Structure formats: C-alpha cells, structure tokens
Coordinates of C-alpha atoms in Angstrom, one line a residue:
M1 CA 66.4 -70.9 175.2
N2 CA 67.4 -70.5 178.9
S3 CA 70.3 -72.3 180.4
L4 CA 72.2 -73.0 183.6
S5 CA 76.0 -72.6 183.7
L6 CA 78.9 -73.5 185.9
I7 CA 82.7 -73.2 186.0
V8 CA 85.0 -76.1 186.8
A9 CA 88.7 -76.6 186.7
E10 CA 89.9 -78.4 183.6
E11 CA 91.9 -80.9 185.6
N12 CA 88.9 -81.9 187.7
R13 CA 88.0 -84.7 185.3
D14 CA 85.6 -86.5 187.7
A15 CA 83.5 -83.4 188.2
R16 CA 83.5 -82.7 184.5
R17 CA 82.3 -86.2 183.6
F18 CA 79.6 -85.9 186.3
Y19 CA 78.4 -82.6 184.8
E20 CA 78.4 -84.0 181.3
R21 CA 76.2 -86.9 182.4
L22 CA 73.8 -84.2 183.7
G23 CA 73.7 -82.6 180.3
Y24 CA 76.3 -79.9 180.6
A25 CA 78.7 -79.2 177.7
D26 CA 81.9 -77.1 177.4
V27 CA 81.3 -73.7 175.8
A28 CA 84.4 -71.7 176.7
R29 CA 87.9 -71.9 178.4
R30 CA 90.0 -69.3 180.1
P31 CA 93.4 -69.7 181.7
L32 CA 93.3 -70.3 185.4
L33 CA 95.3 -67.6 187.3
P34 CA 96.8 -69.2 190.4
W35 CA 96.4 -67.6 193.8
P36 CA 97.7 -68.6 197.2
G37 CA 96.1 -71.9 198.2
C38 CA 94.8 -72.7 194.8
R39 CA 95.4 -76.4 194.0
H40 CA 94.3 -76.3 190.4
S41 CA 96.2 -75.5 187.2
G42 CA 95.3 -75.4 183.5
D43 CA 92.0 -73.7 182.4
W44 CA 88.7 -72.9 183.9
V45 CA 85.9 -74.5 181.8
L46 CA 82.5 -72.8 181.4
M47 CA 79.8 -75.5 181.0
T48 CA 76.2 -74.8 180.2
K49 CA 73.0 -76.9 180.1
P50 CA 69.8 -75.9 178.3
V51 CA 66.8 -75.7 180.5
P52 CA 63.6 -75.1 178.4
G53 CA 61.0 -73.1 180.1
L54 CA 63.3 -71.8 182.9
P55 CA 61.6 -68.6 184.2
G56 CA 63.3 -65.2 184.5
A57 CA 64.8 -64.5 181.1

C-alpha cells in the first residue's frame, strides 16, 4: 500500500491533532537537534497516512 508522510514537532499538539483527524498516525520519533532560530524542542514525529491506489510506487 502507498502512503503519504510528514514530519511534525512533538510539541506542536494542535498540528498533530489536525493530522490525526486527517488519518495520519505516528510511526517513528527522533530527537530534535536544535539550531539557531529553532523554537521547538523534544522529538520530531514521522506520521504516515495510507493512500490506496496512489500512483508512482
């Protein structure tokens, strides 16, 4: 099955809830490495959503 994926900051709860309502689910986490100007902390969260029949795989 094909899928779409995105990465969101763990602390961005509003965005994560929005993506969950669209059918995305957490599949992996990795530590967020800060850089100058980065306002997030915690982990990056990889979320995917199955898309049956998506062309190109």
